mmCIF file of C-alpha atoms and ligand atoms in Angstrom:
data_model
loop_
_atom_site.group_PDB
_atom_site.id
_atom_site.type_symbol
_atom_site.label_atom_id
_atom_site.label_comp_id
_atom_site.label_asym_id
_atom_site.label_seq_id
_atom_site.Cartn_x
_atom_site.Cartn_y
_atom_site.Cartn_z
ATOM 1 C CA MET A 65 -58.187 -79.549 104.744
ATOM 2 C CA LYS A 66 -60.025 -82.521 106.100
ATOM 3 C CA VAL A 67 -58.198 -85.807 106.469
ATOM 4 C CA SER A 68 -59.769 -89.105 105.435
ATOM 5 C CA LYS A 69 -62.339 -90.827 107.631
ATOM 6 C CA ARG A 70 -60.050 -93.815 107.631
ATOM 7 C CA ILE A 71 -57.218 -92.145 109.522
ATOM 8 C CA GLU A 72 -59.435 -89.827 111.487
ATOM 9 C CA GLY A 73 -61.259 -92.842 112.919
ATOM 10 C CA LEU A 74 -58.163 -94.942 113.513
ATOM 11 C CA THR A 75 -58.506 -95.116 117.308
ATOM 12 C CA GLY A 76 -62.270 -95.445 117.180
ATOM 13 C CA GLY A 77 -62.884 -91.999 118.654
ATOM 14 C CA GLY A 78 -62.261 -92.798 122.327
ATOM 15 C CA SER A 79 -59.059 -92.873 124.355
ATOM 16 C CA ASP A 80 -56.175 -94.705 122.736
ATOM 17 C CA GLY A 81 -55.508 -96.396 126.089
ATOM 18 C CA TRP A 82 -52.139 -94.752 126.672
ATOM 19 C CA ASP A 83 -53.221 -92.020 129.165
ATOM 20 C CA ILE A 84 -51.383 -93.541 132.120
ATOM 21 C CA TRP A 85 -48.226 -94.008 130.101
ATOM 22 C CA ARG A 86 -48.330 -90.396 128.922
ATOM 23 C CA LYS A 87 -48.977 -89.125 132.444
ATOM 24 C CA ALA A 88 -46.041 -91.192 133.775
ATOM 25 C CA ARG A 89 -43.763 -89.773 131.074
ATOM 26 C CA GLU A 90 -44.854 -86.221 131.943
ATOM 27 C CA MET A 91 -44.165 -86.849 135.636
ATOM 28 C CA LYS A 92 -40.721 -88.191 134.756
ATOM 29 C CA ALA A 93 -40.025 -85.211 132.527
ATOM 30 C CA ALA A 94 -40.916 -83.008 135.511
ATOM 31 C CA GLY A 95 -38.156 -84.751 137.478
ATOM 32 C CA LEU A 96 -40.225 -87.224 139.525
ATOM 33 C CA ASP A 97 -38.954 -90.762 140.145
ATOM 34 C CA VAL A 98 -41.622 -92.948 138.527
ATOM 35 C CA ILE A 99 -41.353 -96.742 138.278
ATOM 36 C CA GLU A 100 -42.672 -97.530 134.818
ATOM 37 C CA LEU A 101 -44.188 -100.977 134.408
ATOM 38 C CA THR A 102 -46.085 -99.996 131.288
ATOM 39 C CA ILE A 103 -44.670 -100.808 127.866
ATOM 40 C CA GLY A 104 -43.013 -103.987 126.595
ATOM 41 C CA GLU A 105 -39.520 -102.581 126.396
ATOM 42 C CA HIS A 106 -36.583 -104.520 127.860
ATOM 43 C CA ASP A 107 -34.516 -102.968 130.614
ATOM 44 C CA ARG A 108 -31.414 -103.975 128.636
ATOM 45 C CA ARG A 109 -30.255 -102.485 125.362
ATOM 46 C CA THR A 110 -29.437 -104.352 122.136
ATOM 47 C CA GLU A 111 -26.326 -106.576 122.512
ATOM 48 C CA PRO A 112 -23.088 -104.748 121.642
ATOM 49 C CA ALA A 113 -22.119 -107.588 119.272
ATOM 50 C CA ILE A 114 -25.334 -107.004 117.264
ATOM 51 C CA LEU A 115 -24.577 -103.279 117.121
ATOM 52 C CA ASP A 116 -21.040 -104.099 115.935
ATOM 53 C CA ALA A 117 -22.518 -106.200 113.123
ATOM 54 C CA MET A 118 -24.855 -103.314 112.227
ATOM 55 C CA HIS A 119 -21.975 -100.863 112.218
ATOM 56 C CA ALA A 120 -19.714 -103.139 110.146
ATOM 57 C CA SER A 121 -22.495 -103.625 107.585
ATOM 58 C CA ALA A 122 -23.155 -99.887 107.293
ATOM 59 C CA ARG A 123 -19.432 -99.092 107.062
ATOM 60 C CA GLY A 124 -19.144 -101.871 104.484
ATOM 61 C CA GLY A 125 -21.550 -99.997 102.264
ATOM 62 C CA HIS A 126 -24.930 -101.666 102.926
ATOM 63 C CA THR A 127 -26.593 -98.263 103.181
ATOM 64 C CA GLY A 128 -28.371 -98.045 99.834
ATOM 65 C CA TYR A 129 -31.816 -99.384 98.941
ATOM 66 C CA ALA A 130 -31.875 -102.947 100.190
ATOM 67 C CA ALA A 131 -33.398 -106.106 98.704
ATOM 68 C CA LEU A 132 -37.084 -105.545 99.099
ATOM 69 C CA PRO A 133 -38.698 -108.780 100.222
ATOM 70 C CA GLY A 134 -35.576 -108.973 102.434
ATOM 71 C CA THR A 135 -32.022 -110.090 101.714
ATOM 72 C CA ASN A 136 -31.776 -113.733 100.640
ATOM 73 C CA GLU A 137 -29.530 -114.445 103.626
ATOM 74 C CA LEU A 138 -31.999 -113.053 106.172
ATOM 75 C CA ARG A 139 -35.013 -114.685 104.522
ATOM 76 C CA ASP A 140 -33.134 -117.998 104.542
ATOM 77 C CA ALA A 141 -32.238 -117.561 108.221
ATOM 78 C CA VAL A 142 -35.851 -116.773 109.166
ATOM 79 C CA ALA A 143 -37.085 -119.739 107.093
ATOM 80 C CA ARG A 144 -34.566 -122.092 108.767
ATOM 81 C CA ARG A 145 -35.579 -120.857 112.213
ATOM 82 C CA VAL A 146 -39.289 -121.313 111.499
ATOM 83 C CA ALA A 147 -38.725 -124.783 109.975
ATOM 84 C CA ARG A 148 -36.605 -125.844 112.959
ATOM 85 C CA ARG A 149 -39.109 -124.589 115.505
ATOM 86 C CA THR A 150 -42.277 -125.844 113.809
ATOM 87 C CA GLY A 151 -41.275 -128.739 111.535
ATOM 88 C CA VAL A 152 -43.100 -127.065 108.619
ATOM 89 C CA LYS A 153 -41.115 -126.857 105.366
ATOM 90 C CA THR A 154 -40.342 -123.162 104.933
ATOM 91 C CA THR A 155 -38.145 -121.448 102.346
ATOM 92 C CA ARG A 156 -37.198 -117.870 101.666
ATOM 93 C CA ASP A 157 -40.201 -117.671 99.309
ATOM 94 C CA ASN A 158 -42.426 -117.956 102.360
ATOM 95 C CA VAL A 159 -40.771 -114.980 104.072
ATOM 96 C CA LEU A 160 -41.258 -111.238 103.722
ATOM 97 C CA VAL A 161 -39.003 -109.019 105.857
ATOM 98 C CA THR A 162 -40.829 -105.987 107.306
ATOM 99 C CA PRO A 163 -40.009 -102.951 109.475
ATOM 100 C CA GLY A 164 -41.099 -104.689 112.690
ATOM 101 C CA GLY A 165 -44.059 -106.834 113.613
ATOM 102 C CA GLN A 166 -46.347 -103.789 113.556
ATOM 103 C CA ALA A 167 -45.819 -103.199 109.814
ATOM 104 C CA ALA A 168 -46.275 -106.941 109.324
ATOM 105 C CA LEU A 169 -49.653 -106.814 111.084
ATOM 106 C CA PHE A 170 -50.809 -104.004 108.836
ATOM 107 C CA ALA A 171 -49.577 -105.718 105.663
ATOM 108 C CA ALA A 172 -51.105 -109.065 106.649
ATOM 109 C CA HIS A 173 -54.536 -107.459 107.043
ATOM 110 C CA CYS A 174 -54.114 -105.736 103.664
ATOM 111 C CA ALA A 175 -53.435 -109.172 102.183
ATOM 112 C CA ALA A 176 -56.396 -110.817 103.900
ATOM 113 C CA CYS A 177 -59.163 -108.214 103.746
ATOM 114 C CA ASP A 178 -60.761 -105.851 101.279
ATOM 115 C CA PRO A 179 -62.140 -102.514 102.516
ATOM 116 C CA GLY A 180 -65.381 -103.154 104.404
ATOM 117 C CA ASP A 181 -64.582 -106.802 105.189
ATOM 118 C CA SER A 182 -64.808 -107.872 108.816
ATOM 119 C CA ALA A 183 -61.538 -108.740 110.511
ATOM 120 C CA LEU A 184 -61.859 -110.571 113.824
ATOM 121 C CA TYR A 185 -59.459 -110.087 116.718
ATOM 122 C CA ILE A 186 -59.383 -111.307 120.282
ATOM 123 C CA ASP A 187 -60.092 -108.947 123.203
ATOM 124 C CA PRO A 188 -58.009 -108.349 125.396
ATOM 125 C CA TYR A 189 -55.619 -107.303 122.659
ATOM 126 C CA TYR A 190 -52.332 -105.581 121.955
ATOM 127 C CA ALA A 191 -53.277 -101.912 121.919
ATOM 128 C CA THR A 192 -52.698 -101.265 118.198
ATOM 129 C CA TYR A 193 -54.850 -104.117 116.835
ATOM 130 C CA PRO A 194 -58.162 -102.370 116.138
ATOM 131 C CA GLY A 195 -56.441 -99.264 114.726
ATOM 132 C CA THR A 196 -54.235 -101.413 112.510
ATOM 133 C CA ILE A 197 -57.276 -103.177 111.105
ATOM 134 C CA ARG A 198 -59.185 -99.913 110.609
ATOM 135 C CA GLY A 199 -56.138 -98.448 108.896
ATOM 136 C CA THR A 200 -56.461 -101.074 106.161
ATOM 137 C CA GLY A 201 -60.117 -100.167 105.610
ATOM 138 C CA ALA A 202 -61.404 -103.400 107.143
ATOM 139 C CA VAL A 203 -63.952 -103.444 109.969
ATOM 140 C CA ALA A 204 -62.416 -104.425 113.322
ATOM 141 C CA VAL A 205 -64.624 -106.985 115.116
ATOM 142 C CA PRO A 206 -63.583 -107.954 118.672
ATOM 143 C CA VAL A 207 -64.306 -111.336 120.220
ATOM 144 C CA GLN A 208 -63.941 -111.535 123.984
ATOM 145 C CA ALA A 209 -61.653 -114.101 125.592
ATOM 146 C CA ARG A 210 -63.344 -114.221 128.952
ATOM 147 C CA ALA A 211 -61.616 -113.897 132.334
ATOM 148 C CA GLU A 212 -63.542 -116.919 133.648
ATOM 149 C CA ARG A 213 -61.969 -119.057 130.884
ATOM 150 C CA GLY A 214 -58.507 -117.884 131.925
ATOM 151 C CA PHE A 215 -58.554 -115.594 128.843
ATOM 152 C CA GLN A 216 -58.379 -118.592 126.480
ATOM 153 C CA PRO A 217 -60.541 -117.705 123.462
ATOM 154 C CA ASP A 218 -63.536 -119.959 122.911
ATOM 155 C CA PRO A 219 -63.929 -121.026 119.268
ATOM 156 C CA ALA A 220 -67.721 -120.978 119.779
ATOM 157 C CA ASP A 221 -67.551 -117.264 120.685
ATOM 158 C CA ILE A 222 -65.451 -116.618 117.579
ATOM 159 C CA ALA A 223 -67.902 -118.586 115.421
ATOM 160 C CA ALA A 224 -70.751 -116.436 116.750
ATOM 161 C CA ARG A 225 -69.117 -113.312 115.257
ATOM 162 C CA ALA A 226 -67.587 -114.896 112.150
ATOM 163 C CA GLU A 227 -70.419 -114.214 109.690
ATOM 164 C CA GLY A 228 -68.888 -112.424 106.710
ATOM 165 C CA ALA A 229 -65.410 -112.251 108.266
ATOM 166 C CA ARG A 230 -62.252 -112.737 106.205
ATOM 167 C CA SER A 231 -59.588 -112.983 108.867
ATOM 168 C CA LEU A 232 -58.945 -113.789 112.509
ATOM 169 C CA LEU A 233 -56.017 -112.287 114.429
ATOM 170 C CA ILE A 234 -54.683 -114.222 117.416
ATOM 171 C CA ASN A 235 -51.690 -113.707 119.677
ATOM 172 C CA SER A 236 -49.975 -116.382 121.772
ATOM 173 C CA PRO A 237 -48.092 -115.937 124.053
ATOM 174 C CA ASN A 238 -50.480 -113.119 124.639
ATOM 175 C CA ASN A 239 -50.023 -109.472 125.287
ATOM 176 C CA PRO A 240 -51.547 -108.267 127.656
ATOM 177 C CA THR A 241 -52.439 -111.429 129.613
ATOM 178 C CA GLY A 242 -49.274 -113.546 129.254
ATOM 179 C CA VAL A 243 -51.581 -116.489 128.535
ATOM 180 C CA VAL A 244 -50.259 -119.177 126.184
ATOM 181 C CA TYR A 245 -53.056 -120.697 124.114
ATOM 182 C CA THR A 246 -53.529 -124.409 124.718
ATOM 183 C CA HIS A 247 -53.282 -127.014 121.993
ATOM 184 C CA GLU A 248 -57.050 -127.462 122.336
ATOM 185 C CA THR A 249 -57.705 -123.733 121.865
ATOM 186 C CA LEU A 250 -55.481 -123.581 118.788
ATOM 187 C CA THR A 251 -56.949 -126.732 117.257
ATOM 188 C CA GLY A 252 -60.444 -125.339 117.756
ATOM 189 C CA ILE A 253 -59.408 -122.051 116.157
ATOM 190 C CA ALA A 254 -57.761 -123.868 113.226
ATOM 191 C CA THR A 255 -60.904 -125.938 112.611
ATOM 192 C CA LEU A 256 -63.042 -122.816 112.696
ATOM 193 C CA ALA A 257 -60.704 -120.912 110.353
ATOM 194 C CA THR A 258 -60.908 -123.791 107.881
ATOM 195 C CA GLU A 259 -64.699 -124.144 108.087
ATOM 196 C CA ARG A 260 -65.274 -120.386 107.752
ATOM 197 C CA GLU A 261 -62.560 -119.859 105.117
ATOM 198 C CA LEU A 262 -60.704 -117.342 107.264
ATOM 199 C CA TRP A 263 -57.132 -116.185 106.990
ATOM 200 C CA LEU A 264 -55.535 -116.828 110.361
ATOM 201 C CA ILE A 265 -53.103 -114.063 111.286
ATOM 202 C CA SER A 266 -50.983 -115.454 114.103
ATOM 203 C CA ASP A 267 -48.958 -112.864 116.003
ATOM 204 C CA GLU A 268 -46.045 -114.824 117.463
ATOM 205 C CA VAL A 269 -43.698 -112.004 118.430
ATOM 206 C CA TYR A 270 -43.379 -113.531 121.936
ATOM 207 C CA ASP A 271 -42.570 -117.021 120.663
ATOM 208 C CA THR A 272 -39.297 -117.159 122.628
ATOM 209 C CA GLN A 273 -41.017 -116.129 125.859
ATOM 210 C CA VAL A 274 -42.807 -119.306 126.870
ATOM 211 C CA TRP A 275 -42.159 -120.095 130.527
ATOM 212 C CA GLU A 276 -44.550 -123.006 130.901
ATOM 213 C CA GLY A 277 -45.365 -125.570 128.201
ATOM 214 C CA ASP A 278 -44.346 -125.235 124.558
ATOM 215 C CA HIS A 279 -45.027 -122.701 121.859
ATOM 216 C CA LEU A 280 -47.328 -124.098 119.184
ATOM 217 C CA SER A 281 -47.658 -122.186 115.937
ATOM 218 C CA PRO A 282 -51.069 -122.815 114.330
ATOM 219 C CA ARG A 283 -49.273 -122.896 110.940
ATOM 220 C CA GLN A 284 -48.101 -126.365 111.916
ATOM 221 C CA LEU A 285 -51.627 -127.738 112.363
ATOM 222 C CA PRO A 286 -53.074 -129.842 109.521
ATOM 223 C CA GLY A 287 -54.176 -127.789 106.509
ATOM 224 C CA MET A 288 -53.230 -124.450 108.093
ATOM 225 C CA GLU A 289 -50.077 -123.696 106.129
ATOM 226 C CA THR A 290 -52.082 -122.339 103.207
ATOM 227 C CA ARG A 291 -54.254 -119.971 105.249
ATOM 228 C CA THR A 292 -51.922 -118.761 108.015
ATOM 229 C CA LEU A 293 -49.851 -115.592 108.028
ATOM 230 C CA VAL A 294 -47.391 -115.674 110.935
ATOM 231 C CA ILE A 295 -46.130 -112.377 112.335
ATOM 232 C CA GLY A 296 -42.596 -112.506 113.727
ATOM 233 C CA SER A 297 -40.149 -109.935 115.045
ATOM 234 C CA LEU A 298 -36.727 -109.551 116.648
ATOM 235 C CA SER A 299 -38.058 -106.811 118.958
ATOM 236 C CA LYS A 300 -38.810 -109.025 121.941
ATOM 237 C CA SER A 301 -36.646 -112.092 121.250
ATOM 238 C CA HIS A 302 -33.435 -110.108 120.712
ATOM 239 C CA ALA A 303 -34.090 -106.805 122.541
ATOM 240 C CA MET A 304 -34.126 -105.015 119.181
ATOM 241 C CA THR A 305 -37.321 -102.967 119.522
ATOM 242 C CA GLY A 306 -35.753 -99.856 117.981
ATOM 243 C CA SER A 307 -34.252 -101.666 114.994
ATOM 244 C CA ARG A 308 -37.715 -102.271 113.524
ATOM 245 C CA LEU A 309 -37.155 -105.728 112.106
ATOM 246 C CA GLY A 310 -39.895 -108.293 111.662
ATOM 247 C CA TRP A 311 -41.421 -110.603 109.111
ATOM 248 C CA ILE A 312 -44.453 -112.386 107.741
ATOM 249 C CA VAL A 313 -44.286 -116.106 107.027
ATOM 250 C CA GLY A 314 -47.021 -117.396 104.744
ATOM 251 C CA PRO A 315 -47.938 -119.055 101.468
ATOM 252 C CA GLU A 316 -45.650 -118.122 98.549
ATOM 253 C CA GLU A 317 -48.377 -116.456 96.504
ATOM 254 C CA ALA A 318 -49.428 -114.192 99.378
ATOM 255 C CA ILE A 319 -45.783 -113.329 100.072
ATOM 256 C CA ASP A 320 -45.346 -112.330 96.401
ATOM 257 C CA HIS A 321 -48.261 -109.922 96.677
ATOM 258 C CA LEU A 322 -47.031 -108.657 100.032
ATOM 259 C CA ALA A 323 -43.622 -107.891 98.497
ATOM 260 C CA ASN A 324 -45.486 -105.805 95.948
ATOM 261 C CA LEU A 325 -47.301 -104.022 98.784
ATOM 262 C CA SER A 326 -43.912 -103.284 100.416
ATOM 263 C CA THR A 327 -42.750 -101.658 97.196
ATOM 264 C CA HIS A 328 -45.675 -99.297 97.497
ATOM 265 C CA THR A 329 -45.486 -98.638 101.236
ATOM 266 C CA THR A 330 -42.332 -99.146 103.315
ATOM 267 C CA TYR A 331 -39.793 -99.898 100.589
ATOM 268 C CA GLY A 332 -38.337 -102.540 102.860
ATOM 269 C CA VAL A 333 -35.858 -102.484 105.713
ATOM 270 C CA PRO A 334 -32.373 -100.895 105.675
ATOM 271 C CA GLY A 335 -29.647 -103.368 104.640
ATOM 272 C CA PHE A 336 -27.493 -102.761 107.730
ATOM 273 C CA ILE A 337 -30.474 -103.528 109.984
ATOM 274 C CA GLN A 338 -31.168 -106.729 108.043
ATOM 275 C CA ASP A 339 -27.494 -107.741 108.388
ATOM 276 C CA ALA A 340 -27.615 -107.072 112.127
ATOM 277 C CA GLY A 341 -30.786 -109.194 112.320
ATOM 278 C CA LEU A 342 -29.060 -111.991 110.422
ATOM 279 C CA PHE A 343 -26.145 -111.846 112.852
ATOM 280 C CA ALA A 344 -28.603 -111.920 115.785
ATOM 281 C CA LEU A 345 -30.400 -114.988 114.432
ATOM 282 C CA GLU A 346 -27.082 -116.736 113.768
ATOM 283 C CA GLN A 347 -26.297 -116.518 117.511
ATOM 284 C CA GLY A 348 -28.995 -119.177 117.936
ATOM 285 C CA GLN A 349 -31.034 -120.163 120.935
ATOM 286 C CA GLY A 350 -28.350 -119.245 123.492
ATOM 287 C CA LEU A 351 -28.807 -115.516 122.950
ATOM 288 C CA GLU A 352 -32.606 -115.809 122.882
ATOM 289 C CA ASP A 353 -32.498 -117.680 126.200
ATOM 290 C CA ARG A 354 -30.234 -115.058 127.772
ATOM 291 C CA ILE A 355 -32.542 -112.227 126.691
ATOM 292 C CA GLY A 356 -35.613 -114.077 127.943
ATOM 293 C CA GLU A 357 -34.111 -115.174 131.273
ATOM 294 C CA PRO A 358 -34.885 -112.048 133.359
ATOM 295 C CA PHE A 359 -38.540 -112.248 132.303
ATOM 296 C CA ARG A 360 -38.745 -115.957 133.109
ATOM 297 C CA ARG A 361 -37.347 -115.230 136.581
ATOM 298 C CA ARG A 362 -39.487 -112.144 137.243
ATOM 299 C CA HIS A 363 -42.610 -113.880 135.946
ATOM 300 C CA ARG A 364 -42.085 -116.544 138.614
ATOM 301 C CA ASP A 365 -40.948 -114.265 141.454
ATOM 302 C CA VAL A 366 -43.601 -111.577 141.005
ATOM 303 C CA GLN A 367 -46.326 -114.194 140.752
ATOM 304 C CA ASP A 368 -45.089 -115.848 143.952
ATOM 305 C CA ARG A 369 -44.959 -112.509 145.756
ATOM 306 C CA LEU A 370 -48.446 -111.457 144.651
ATOM 307 C CA ARG A 371 -49.995 -114.791 145.528
ATOM 308 C CA PHE A 372 -48.318 -114.633 148.937
ATOM 309 C CA ARG A 373 -49.817 -111.161 149.359
ATOM 310 C CA GLY A 374 -53.247 -112.406 148.297
ATOM 311 C CA VAL A 375 -53.523 -110.429 145.053
ATOM 312 C CA PRO A 376 -55.184 -112.598 142.371
ATOM 313 C CA VAL A 377 -52.925 -113.127 139.357
ATOM 314 C CA VAL A 378 -54.203 -114.485 136.040
ATOM 315 C CA PRO A 379 -52.440 -117.845 135.539
ATOM 316 C CA SER A 380 -50.166 -117.469 132.539
ATOM 317 C CA GLY A 381 -47.228 -119.199 130.912
ATOM 318 C CA GLY A 382 -45.399 -116.557 128.891
ATOM 319 C CA ALA A 383 -44.461 -113.070 127.777
ATOM 320 C CA MET A 384 -43.023 -110.141 129.746
ATOM 321 C CA TYR A 385 -46.249 -109.219 131.571
ATOM 322 C CA LEU A 386 -48.503 -110.375 134.374
ATOM 323 C CA MET A 387 -52.167 -109.572 134.655
ATOM 324 C CA LEU A 388 -53.744 -108.943 138.049
ATOM 325 C CA ASP A 389 -57.416 -109.137 138.881
ATOM 326 C CA ILE A 390 -58.283 -106.147 141.077
ATOM 327 C CA ARG A 391 -62.070 -106.382 140.776
ATOM 328 C CA ALA A 392 -62.396 -107.028 144.547
ATOM 329 C CA THR A 393 -61.319 -103.412 145.174
ATOM 330 C CA GLY A 394 -64.482 -102.167 143.462
ATOM 331 C CA LEU A 395 -62.311 -99.898 141.290
ATOM 332 C CA SER A 396 -61.832 -100.056 137.559
ATOM 333 C CA GLY A 397 -58.334 -100.870 136.345
ATOM 334 C CA GLU A 398 -58.076 -97.299 135.191
ATOM 335 C CA ALA A 399 -59.032 -95.783 138.578
ATOM 336 C CA PHE A 400 -56.623 -98.119 140.397
ATOM 337 C CA ALA A 401 -53.783 -97.325 137.976
ATOM 338 C CA HIS A 402 -54.309 -93.572 138.403
ATOM 339 C CA ARG A 403 -54.237 -93.889 142.211
ATOM 340 C CA LEU A 404 -51.091 -96.008 142.092
ATOM 341 C CA LEU A 405 -49.407 -93.443 139.884
ATOM 342 C CA ASP A 406 -50.631 -90.345 141.733
ATOM 343 C CA GLU A 407 -49.987 -91.646 145.249
ATOM 344 C CA HIS A 408 -46.997 -93.961 144.754
ATOM 345 C CA ARG A 409 -45.433 -93.011 141.405
ATOM 346 C CA ILE A 410 -45.809 -96.493 139.990
ATOM 347 C CA ALA A 411 -47.208 -96.788 136.467
ATOM 348 C CA VAL A 412 -49.023 -99.941 135.317
ATOM 349 C CA MET A 413 -51.451 -100.356 132.440
ATOM 350 C CA PRO A 414 -55.188 -100.627 133.169
ATOM 351 C CA GLY A 415 -56.844 -103.701 131.640
ATOM 352 C CA GLU A 416 -59.301 -101.310 129.976
ATOM 353 C CA SER A 417 -56.442 -100.153 127.725
ATOM 354 C CA PHE A 418 -56.639 -103.541 126.028
ATOM 355 C CA GLY A 419 -60.357 -103.770 125.337
ATOM 356 C CA THR A 420 -63.377 -104.655 127.433
ATOM 357 C CA ALA A 421 -62.589 -108.257 128.431
ATOM 358 C CA ALA A 422 -59.816 -107.273 130.864
ATOM 359 C CA ALA A 423 -61.744 -104.499 132.631
ATOM 360 C CA GLY A 424 -60.975 -104.505 136.355
ATOM 361 C CA HIS A 425 -57.494 -105.875 135.720
ATOM 362 C CA LEU A 426 -53.991 -104.410 135.580
ATOM 363 C CA ARG A 427 -51.121 -105.353 133.309
ATOM 364 C CA VAL A 428 -47.745 -105.205 134.996
ATOM 365 C CA ALA A 429 -44.755 -105.183 132.627
ATOM 366 C CA LEU A 430 -41.803 -107.040 134.145
ATOM 367 C CA THR A 431 -39.391 -104.557 132.698
ATOM 368 C CA VAL A 432 -37.405 -103.083 135.572
ATOM 369 C CA ALA A 433 -34.639 -104.617 137.710
ATOM 370 C CA ASP A 434 -35.817 -107.357 140.088
ATOM 371 C CA GLU A 435 -35.475 -105.532 143.392
ATOM 372 C CA ARG A 436 -37.195 -102.366 142.194
ATOM 373 C CA LEU A 437 -39.915 -104.476 140.580
ATOM 374 C CA LEU A 438 -40.608 -106.467 143.746
ATOM 375 C CA SER A 439 -40.724 -103.339 145.861
ATOM 376 C CA ALA A 440 -43.208 -101.761 143.408
ATOM 377 C CA VAL A 441 -45.308 -104.920 143.539
ATOM 378 C CA ASP A 442 -45.348 -104.765 147.361
ATOM 379 C CA THR A 443 -46.598 -101.187 147.217
ATOM 380 C CA LEU A 444 -49.260 -102.241 144.721
ATOM 381 C CA ALA A 445 -50.294 -105.075 147.060
ATOM 382 C CA ASP A 446 -50.533 -102.597 149.964
ATOM 383 C CA LEU A 447 -52.891 -100.410 147.946
ATOM 384 C CA TYR A 448 -54.874 -103.497 146.925
ATOM 385 C CA ASP A 449 -55.263 -104.475 150.632
ATOM 386 C CA GLN A 450 -56.293 -100.971 151.612
ATOM 387 C CA LEU A 451 -58.916 -100.781 148.859
ATOM 388 C CA THR A 452 -60.340 -104.270 149.347
ATOM 389 C CA GLU A 453 -60.725 -103.633 153.073
ATOM 390 C CA ALA A 454 -62.519 -100.376 152.359
ATOM 391 C CA ALA A 455 -64.780 -102.153 149.821
ATOM 392 C CA ALA A 456 -65.678 -105.014 152.241
HETATM 393 N N1 LIG B 127 -47.552 -107.697 118.526
HETATM 394 C C1 LIG B 127 -47.601 -107.674 119.873
HETATM 395 C C2 LIG B 127 -48.511 -108.618 120.563
HETATM 396 C C3 LIG B 127 -46.822 -106.759 120.598
HETATM 397 O O1 LIG B 127 -46.895 -106.756 121.949
HETATM 398 C C4 LIG B 127 -45.997 -105.855 119.896
HETATM 399 C C5 LIG B 127 -45.195 -104.856 120.624
HETATM 400 O O2 LIG B 127 -45.282 -104.669 121.811
HETATM 401 C C6 LIG B 127 -45.981 -105.932 118.494
HETATM 402 C C7 LIG B 127 -46.767 -106.855 117.843
HETATM 403 C C8 LIG B 127 -45.139 -105.005 117.677
HETATM 404 O O3 LIG B 127 -43.822 -105.403 117.722
HETATM 405 P P1 LIG B 127 -42.708 -104.753 116.806
HETATM 406 O O4 LIG B 127 -41.794 -104.003 117.707
HETATM 407 O O5 LIG B 127 -42.041 -105.928 116.164
HETATM 408 O O6 LIG B 127 -43.374 -103.876 115.800
#
């Protein structure tokens, strides 16, 4: 039997960008010692106290079908957190709890777009974006954030592709670049979204990982509350990637419809996971800071080391990644990443895995212990030197 064109074409026909990651996993499975600087997964596990809360909730009987838009307590906690961080009045009616940010991204595009509508997203992008959009039946339209603009999207470039579009997906702090969008960038995007009647889908799953400057949610800009769907998650902020707990914050009417969509898709999030998430949020900023701290430190130390070694690093203010510009080697990001893995057993993601705008770049995830990370970065810098000399 033939499957639908929609799921057959999910990855657009080409590589899904995860070749290096798969190869590294195969090498590891074969017993080789590979340093993996690929995916955004913490090198620490979920806090024992959060697991205790999860266990207590499950043992207490919260194992049946759970409240579908989310439990009132968790929705209230998310709403309080968003209101505190942004100053925008937010209640539980603005919150839908989802199985992770990924499910939230899919649902948000279902809410914003009809099949065949154009949905804009910024390239370089988190690897699932185009497939997520295609999965909803919308047409995924990339807009490049150019390297020479420090990967800040230009509203004029977005406007040039906005004809007939219904939504625009942005992500700050950004994966893969680590770039935090400036106030000017976000204001320009908000103005454009208003003029072109676009839903703005703002992926803020790295909102606790801002190392320079402040996080600004576009929902707090004038007039944006009614057209913004914010994607949130405890994956990165609380090292809870495997718990699959996220949310959408948006206008009440959209959230009502999205709850209806949840009934017909995910059927919500297990009650004991929601209770663990509530416990995690109740620990406040202190826990978020502790989980973010290693990335803040590594972001600074790895940048310093690479600059000292003369490897160009894309200036960035957040997230658990750094992006390196290796164009001077004459190699593509992909070719460089394969050499680094084959010759030195270090896995990093090629910029090409995240679209076309970051070609000739590498994304390094800061997700292994400091010493091992710095030694891997030194090896990478050695290869960079060797290749640039050969290219000169
Ligand atoms: N959005 C971005 C930008 C991400 O980097 C990720 C995961 O890496 C997600 C969404 C998905 O996060 P979650 O684990 O909450 O589904």
